[in-house]
Amino acid sequence: MIKGFKEFLMRGNVIELAVAVVMGAALTALVGSFGDAFLNPLIKLVTGGGEVGGSFTVNGVEFPYGVFLNGILVFFLTAVAVYFVVVYPMNRLMERFGPKNELTEELEAAEVVLLQEIRDLLREQRQR
């Protein structure tokens, strides 16, 4: 049962993609609410506070640059969260449990042969 579960985790299919989309949407909503609750007020506070913070008006047209700054920060935080919550752990799992590359296996075999030759040469030198 555990072997089957491991194989399920390591292969790509539609169900995993659906889970990823749902988790991504949930994470985006979470980071977006963080931006609305904390980052937007912080931007307004830093840029003047109150009603004028985070925006300016030209010829009666308001330009809310605070919303844009909030969007940039939310995008950055979402990217960081996705990387550290999904990408990094999955890469570590693939390194640990995933199939090895043929080239990697050949290099490892060559290293073993080289190390055995070095060992044998050192033994010969000690015996002299």
mmCIF file of C-alpha atoms in Angstrom, residues 22-39 70 73-75 77-78 81-82 85:
data_model
loop_
_atom_site.group_PDB
_atom_site.id
_atom_site.type_symbol
_atom_site.label_atom_id
_atom_site.label_comp_id
_atom_site.label_asym_id
_atom_site.label_seq_id
_atom_site.Cartn_x
_atom_site.Cartn_y
_atom_site.Cartn_z
ATOM 1 C CA VAL A 22 -7.286 24.270 -5.909
ATOM 2 C CA MET A 23 -4.323 24.718 -3.550
ATOM 3 C CA GLY A 24 -2.965 27.545 -5.703
ATOM 4 C CA ALA A 25 -6.309 29.329 -5.643
ATOM 5 C CA ALA A 26 -6.569 28.917 -1.878
ATOM 6 C CA LEU A 27 -3.018 30.170 -1.381
ATOM 7 C CA THR A 28 -3.651 33.143 -3.665
ATOM 8 C CA ALA A 29 -6.801 34.032 -1.712
ATOM 9 C CA LEU A 30 -4.893 33.748 1.566
ATOM 10 C CA VAL A 31 -2.042 35.961 0.414
ATOM 11 C CA GLY A 32 -4.533 38.375 -1.179
ATOM 12 C CA SER A 33 -6.415 38.749 2.091
ATOM 13 C CA PHE A 34 -3.097 39.331 3.860
ATOM 14 C CA GLY A 35 -2.384 42.085 1.344
ATOM 15 C CA ASP A 36 -5.779 43.700 1.854
ATOM 16 C CA ALA A 37 -5.657 43.429 5.641
ATOM 17 C CA PHE A 38 -2.032 44.392 6.314
ATOM 18 C CA LEU A 39 -0.124 45.576 3.254
ATOM 19 C CA ASN A 70 -0.151 45.937 -2.970
ATOM 20 C CA LEU A 73 3.772 42.592 -2.968
ATOM 21 C CA VAL A 74 0.968 40.007 -3.051
ATOM 22 C CA PHE A 75 2.398 38.513 -6.265
ATOM 23 C CA LEU A 77 4.586 36.769 -1.498
ATOM 24 C CA THR A 78 2.495 34.253 -3.451
ATOM 25 C CA ALA A 81 4.926 30.820 -0.634
ATOM 26 C CA VAL A 82 4.412 28.526 -3.647
ATOM 27 C CA VAL A 85 5.454 25.247 0.330
#
